[in-house]
Short mmCIF file of C-alpha atoms in Angstrom, two decimals:
data_model
loop_
_atom_site.label_atom_id
_atom_site.label_comp_id
_atom_site.label_asym_id
_atom_site.label_seq_id
_atom_site.Cartn_x
_atom_site.Cartn_y
_atom_site.Cartn_z
CA MET W 1 -13.80 -95.78 -38.50
CA ALA W 2 -16.15 -96.56 -35.57
CA SER W 3 -16.61 -93.76 -33.11
CA TYR W 4 -15.27 -94.45 -29.44
CA ASP W 5 -16.46 -91.59 -27.24
CA LEU W 6 -14.75 -92.81 -24.05
CA ILE W 7 -11.46 -93.15 -25.83
CA ASP W 8 -11.72 -89.80 -27.38
CA LYS W 9 -12.48 -88.17 -23.96
CA TYR W 10 -9.56 -90.04 -22.42
CA LEU W 11 -7.14 -88.91 -25.27
CA ALA W 12 -8.38 -85.16 -24.85
CA THR W 13 -7.58 -85.34 -21.15
CA LEU W 14 -4.13 -86.88 -21.95
CA ARG W 15 -3.49 -84.19 -24.46
CA ALA W 16 -4.09 -81.43 -21.94
CA GLN W 17 -1.70 -83.03 -19.36
CA LEU W 18 1.05 -83.54 -22.32
CA ARG W 19 0.70 -80.16 -23.76
CA TRP W 20 4.33 -79.42 -23.04
CA ARG W 21 5.60 -82.04 -25.56
CA GLY W 22 6.54 -81.05 -28.92
CA GLU W 23 5.26 -84.23 -30.58
CA THR W 24 1.74 -84.15 -29.02
CA GLU W 25 -0.19 -84.56 -32.40
CA ASP W 26 2.03 -87.55 -33.36
CA LEU W 27 1.56 -89.16 -29.93
CA ASP W 28 -2.26 -88.60 -30.05
CA SER W 29 -2.39 -90.27 -33.37
CA GLU W 30 -0.38 -93.22 -32.37
CA LEU W 31 -2.35 -93.74 -29.08
CA ARG W 32 -5.65 -93.43 -30.85
CA ASP W 33 -4.76 -96.03 -33.47
CA HIS W 34 -3.57 -98.35 -30.63
CA LEU W 35 -6.60 -97.79 -28.38
CA TYR W 36 -9.21 -98.07 -31.29
CA THR W 37 -7.49 -101.30 -32.57
CA ALA W 38 -7.62 -102.71 -28.95
CA ALA W 39 -11.29 -101.84 -28.50
CA GLU W 40 -12.19 -103.24 -31.85
CA GLU W 41 -10.60 -106.50 -30.74
CA GLN W 42 -12.66 -106.54 -27.64
CA GLU W 43 -15.78 -105.92 -29.47
CA ALA W 44 -14.82 -108.94 -31.81
CA ASN W 45 -14.45 -111.01 -28.63
CA GLY W 46 -18.21 -110.33 -27.69
CA LEU W 47 -18.07 -107.09 -25.65
CA GLY W 48 -20.41 -104.02 -26.22
CA ARG W 49 -18.70 -100.82 -27.47
CA HIS W 50 -19.01 -99.15 -24.05
CA ASP W 51 -17.56 -102.15 -22.10
CA ALA W 52 -14.73 -102.68 -24.78
CA GLN W 53 -13.62 -99.25 -24.42
CA ARG W 54 -13.76 -99.41 -20.57
CA ALA W 55 -11.66 -102.63 -20.54
CA VAL W 56 -9.15 -101.13 -22.79
CA LEU W 57 -8.66 -97.92 -20.91
CA ASP W 58 -8.60 -99.60 -17.46
CA ARG W 59 -5.74 -101.82 -18.81
CA PHE W 60 -3.91 -98.86 -20.39
CA GLY W 61 -3.99 -96.81 -17.07
CA GLU W 62 -5.16 -93.52 -15.82
CA PRO W 63 -4.28 -90.39 -17.61
CA MET W 64 -2.20 -89.12 -14.83
CA THR W 65 -0.27 -92.29 -14.77
CA VAL W 66 0.24 -92.48 -18.25
CA SER W 67 1.34 -88.73 -18.43
CA SER W 68 3.82 -89.18 -15.66
CA ALA W 69 5.44 -92.13 -17.61
CA PHE W 70 5.77 -90.04 -20.78
CA ALA W 71 7.33 -87.38 -18.60
CA SER W 72 9.87 -89.59 -17.12
CA SER W 73 13.32 -89.21 -18.22
CA GLY W 74 16.18 -91.68 -18.57
CA THR W 75 17.45 -90.58 -15.09
CA LYS W 76 13.99 -91.30 -13.62
CA GLY W 77 13.26 -87.62 -13.13
CA LEU W 78 10.12 -85.83 -14.45
CA ALA W 79 10.92 -83.88 -17.55
CA VAL W 80 8.19 -81.23 -17.38
CA PRO W 81 8.13 -77.42 -17.16
CA THR W 82 7.61 -76.17 -13.60
CA ARG W 83 7.52 -72.94 -11.90
CA SER W 84 11.26 -73.02 -11.02
CA THR W 85 12.17 -73.74 -14.75
CA LYS W 86 9.78 -70.92 -15.91
CA SER W 87 11.64 -68.65 -13.55
CA SER W 88 15.02 -70.02 -15.11
CA GLY W 89 13.74 -68.66 -18.41
CA GLN W 90 13.32 -65.29 -17.01
CA LEU W 91 16.81 -65.22 -15.58
CA ALA W 92 18.31 -66.36 -19.01
CA PHE W 93 16.93 -63.01 -20.53
CA ILE W 94 18.90 -61.11 -17.86
CA ALA W 95 22.00 -63.34 -18.28
CA ALA W 96 21.83 -62.68 -22.05
CA LEU W 97 21.90 -58.84 -21.46
CA ALA W 98 24.77 -59.11 -19.02
CA TRP W 99 26.69 -61.08 -21.52
CA ILE W 100 26.40 -58.38 -24.09
CA MET W 101 27.61 -55.77 -21.65
CA VAL W 102 30.75 -57.72 -20.95
CA PRO W 103 32.71 -57.06 -24.14
CA PHE W 104 31.47 -53.52 -24.08
CA GLY W 105 32.89 -52.91 -20.74
CA PHE W 106 36.39 -54.67 -21.51
CA ALA W 107 36.77 -53.20 -24.97
CA GLY W 108 35.58 -49.75 -23.78
CA SER W 109 38.26 -49.78 -21.00
CA TYR W 110 40.99 -50.91 -23.48
CA ALA W 111 39.98 -48.11 -25.99
CA VAL W 112 39.92 -45.32 -23.50
CA GLU W 113 43.30 -46.54 -22.00
CA ARG W 114 45.09 -46.44 -25.33
CA SER W 115 43.51 -43.11 -25.95
CA VAL W 116 44.50 -41.32 -22.74
CA GLY W 117 47.70 -43.50 -22.01
CA GLU W 118 47.08 -44.18 -18.53
CA TRP W 119 44.79 -46.20 -16.09
CA ASP W 120 42.44 -43.40 -14.92
CA GLY W 121 38.79 -43.09 -13.66
CA PRO W 122 37.00 -43.75 -16.91
CA VAL W 123 39.20 -46.73 -17.72
CA ILE W 124 38.64 -48.27 -14.33
CA GLY W 125 34.97 -47.64 -14.54
CA LEU W 126 34.45 -49.42 -17.79
CA PHE W 127 36.72 -52.34 -16.68
CA LEU W 128 34.52 -52.71 -13.57
CA LEU W 129 31.43 -52.55 -15.83
CA GLY W 130 32.86 -55.53 -17.78
CA GLN W 131 33.84 -57.22 -14.54
CA MET W 132 30.53 -56.91 -12.85
CA SER W 133 28.77 -57.70 -15.97
CA LEU W 134 30.83 -60.99 -16.28
CA MET W 135 30.14 -62.04 -12.82
CA ALA W 136 26.43 -61.58 -13.19
CA ALA W 137 26.33 -63.13 -16.61
CA ALA W 138 28.27 -66.27 -15.59
CA SER W 139 26.31 -66.66 -12.25
CA LEU W 140 22.92 -66.38 -14.00
CA THR W 141 24.09 -68.80 -16.88
CA VAL W 142 24.87 -71.50 -14.18
CA VAL W 143 21.35 -70.95 -12.74
CA THR W 144 19.91 -71.25 -16.08
CA PHE W 145 21.84 -74.48 -16.67
CA ILE W 146 20.39 -75.64 -13.38
CA GLY W 147 16.93 -74.91 -14.58
CA LEU W 148 17.56 -76.74 -17.96
CA PHE W 149 18.87 -79.80 -15.86
CA GLN W 150 15.46 -79.74 -14.07
CA ARG W 151 13.39 -79.25 -17.19
CA HIS W 152 14.89 -82.35 -18.69
CA GLY W 153 14.49 -84.42 -15.54
CA GLY W 154 18.20 -84.75 -15.23
CA LEU W 155 21.00 -84.71 -17.93
CA GLY W 156 22.98 -87.54 -16.41
CA PRO W 157 26.74 -87.45 -15.39
CA VAL W 158 27.68 -85.38 -18.60
CA GLY W 159 25.25 -82.63 -17.59
CA ARG W 160 26.22 -82.66 -14.03
CA THR W 161 29.81 -82.38 -14.96
CA GLY W 162 29.03 -79.56 -17.24
CA ILE W 163 27.17 -77.69 -14.60
CA GLY W 164 30.18 -78.22 -12.26
CA ILE W 165 32.63 -76.89 -14.73
CA ALA W 166 30.60 -73.86 -15.70
CA ALA W 167 30.33 -73.17 -12.04
CA LEU W 168 34.07 -73.08 -11.82
CA GLY W 169 34.20 -70.82 -14.68
CA ALA W 170 31.85 -68.37 -12.95
CA ALA W 171 34.04 -68.47 -9.97
CA ALA W 172 37.21 -67.81 -12.20
CA GLY W 173 35.36 -64.92 -13.64
CA LEU W 174 36.17 -63.07 -10.48
CA ILE W 175 39.43 -62.47 -12.33
CA GLY W 176 38.10 -60.59 -15.37
CA TRP W 177 41.33 -60.49 -17.27
CA PHE W 178 41.82 -64.30 -16.96
CA ILE W 179 39.96 -64.74 -20.28
CA TYR W 180 41.51 -68.03 -21.03
CA GLY W 181 40.66 -69.42 -17.63
CA TRP W 182 37.02 -68.53 -17.17
CA GLY W 183 36.28 -68.50 -20.93
CA THR W 184 37.51 -72.05 -21.41
CA LEU W 185 35.62 -73.40 -18.17
CA ILE W 186 32.42 -71.91 -19.22
CA GLY W 187 32.78 -72.93 -22.71
CA VAL W 188 33.62 -76.65 -21.90
CA GLY W 189 30.70 -76.56 -19.45
CA ALA W 190 28.11 -75.24 -21.84
CA LEU W 191 29.34 -77.71 -24.54
CA LEU W 192 28.74 -80.77 -22.24
CA ILE W 193 25.32 -79.48 -20.97
CA ALA W 194 24.28 -78.69 -24.63
CA GLY W 195 25.32 -82.07 -25.87
CA ALA W 196 23.30 -83.72 -23.22
CA MET W 197 20.31 -81.53 -24.17
CA LEU W 198 20.61 -82.52 -27.72
CA ARG W 199 20.43 -86.12 -27.15
CA ARG W 200 17.14 -85.50 -25.15
CA GLY W 201 15.56 -83.46 -28.05
CA LEU W 202 13.47 -81.19 -25.97
CA ALA W 203 14.94 -77.72 -26.00
CA PRO W 204 15.14 -75.50 -29.17
CA ARG W 205 17.89 -76.97 -31.30
CA VAL W 206 19.41 -73.82 -32.70
CA ALA W 207 19.70 -72.09 -29.40
CA THR W 208 21.22 -75.13 -27.78
CA VAL W 209 23.64 -75.38 -30.51
CA MET W 210 24.68 -71.70 -30.09
CA ILE W 211 25.15 -72.14 -26.35
CA GLY W 212 27.27 -75.26 -26.67
CA THR W 213 29.41 -73.90 -29.61
CA ALA W 214 30.01 -70.49 -28.20
CA GLY W 215 33.19 -71.33 -26.76
CA LEU W 216 34.47 -73.32 -29.83
CA TRP W 217 33.86 -70.38 -32.11
CA ALA W 218 35.61 -68.04 -29.52
CA ALA W 219 38.59 -70.07 -29.64
CA ALA W 220 38.73 -70.49 -33.30
CA VAL W 221 38.43 -66.84 -33.86
CA GLY W 222 40.92 -65.89 -31.36
CA GLY W 223 43.26 -68.54 -32.45
CA THR W 224 43.13 -67.33 -36.04
CA LEU W 225 43.80 -63.64 -35.03
CA TRP W 226 46.56 -64.80 -32.74
CA LEU W 227 48.22 -66.59 -35.85
CA PHE W 228 48.10 -63.34 -37.70
CA GLU W 229 49.30 -61.28 -34.71
CA ALA W 230 46.34 -59.10 -35.03
CA GLY W 231 46.50 -55.67 -33.27
CA PRO W 232 49.12 -54.24 -31.07
CA ARG W 233 51.12 -56.16 -28.47
CA ASP W 234 50.98 -54.99 -24.92
CA GLN W 235 53.67 -54.88 -22.25
CA TYR W 236 53.10 -58.50 -21.34
CA GLY W 237 53.58 -59.85 -24.88
CA ASP W 238 49.86 -60.33 -25.38
CA TYR W 239 47.48 -59.36 -28.06
CA PRO W 240 44.58 -57.54 -26.30
CA LEU W 241 42.60 -57.25 -29.48
CA VAL W 242 42.67 -61.02 -29.89
CA GLY W 243 41.18 -61.64 -26.48
CA LEU W 244 38.65 -58.95 -26.83
CA THR W 245 37.46 -60.11 -30.19
CA SER W 246 37.25 -63.68 -28.93
CA VAL W 247 35.33 -62.52 -25.86
CA GLY W 248 32.88 -60.54 -28.05
CA VAL W 249 32.32 -63.60 -30.32
CA GLY W 250 31.68 -66.09 -27.37
CA CYS W 251 29.49 -63.60 -25.38
CA THR W 252 27.34 -62.69 -28.42
CA LEU W 253 26.65 -66.41 -29.17
CA LEU W 254 25.92 -67.11 -25.59
CA ALA W 255 23.48 -64.16 -25.38
CA VAL W 256 21.59 -65.13 -28.44
CA GLY W 257 21.38 -68.67 -27.45
CA LEU W 258 20.04 -67.71 -23.86
CA VAL W 259 17.50 -65.77 -25.27
CA GLY W 260 16.27 -68.77 -27.35
CA ILE W 261 16.29 -70.88 -24.36
CA GLY W 262 14.79 -68.23 -22.11
CA ARG W 263 11.81 -67.74 -24.52
CA TRP W 264 11.26 -71.55 -24.47
CA LEU W 265 11.34 -72.01 -20.83
CA TRP W 266 9.28 -68.75 -20.03
CA ASN W 267 6.48 -69.63 -22.48
CA GLU W 268 5.86 -72.98 -21.03
CA GLU W 269 3.06 -73.37 -18.51
CA PRO W 270 3.93 -75.27 -15.31
CA VAL W 271 2.40 -78.77 -15.45
CA GLU W 272 -0.41 -79.19 -12.82
CA ASN W 273 -1.51 -82.26 -11.31
CA LEU W 274 0.98 -84.45 -12.76
CA ILE W 275 1.91 -86.11 -9.53
CA PRO W 276 -0.94 -87.34 -7.30
CA GLY W 277 -1.38 -84.95 -4.35
CA SER W 278 0.70 -82.32 -5.82
CA ALA W 279 -0.75 -79.03 -7.37
CA THR W 280 2.08 -77.93 -9.48
CA VAL W 281 5.37 -79.57 -9.91
CA GLY W 282 8.38 -77.45 -8.67
#
């Protein structure tokens, strides 16, 4: 195949500006074939090699314009890594740690209460640990969801609805024992956001699925245990062990999923000079 130095330099510049895309090599190969073929046609029409390349590249567009087009999402937003999305990745790690602390606090409180038979200092302390961890985890998860919304250039009405529902769940988390309230809201919100993300195909699939299905798995485990009346019944007619196990499953899946999402967002370098007149998006 003939050598086209101008096209090769153009593609090298474009690759650098599209480094955040997972399919850069496939895209580079496709564009190379297209531009080479177009240049060959120009040469066949009588243009010299340099002029043929120049004509093709002028018609194709500047690298900045082309990279912006590839970055545009269906919602007309820029689906690129920014400083704010990178920060969201860091917050996702903290949220994951907080989610792990939630079942430890609540389960520890329940275990100590059954052991001592009264609601005393250690019981209250462990419950507050679970409560504070829940509030921190839920709030940081919503912030991470907003970062994912930005990273995808928007996630449409489904994504916006998911963030809104998850935010309501975070607010409901102020009442720690209201598991079926905040758990359902956060689970539904995460499911909607994950579904919208999977359609875009940018985020790590396994981590996204874990976040989206955390609520479903928690409900399935809790429902199964409830049918078998697992554990002792309290004075309110509930099965604490069922709720605690369900919370443990959901929180663990959310935590692992957030670690995967956090690693992805944190490892991406913010895209620079994608928009004329802007140093770094975000």
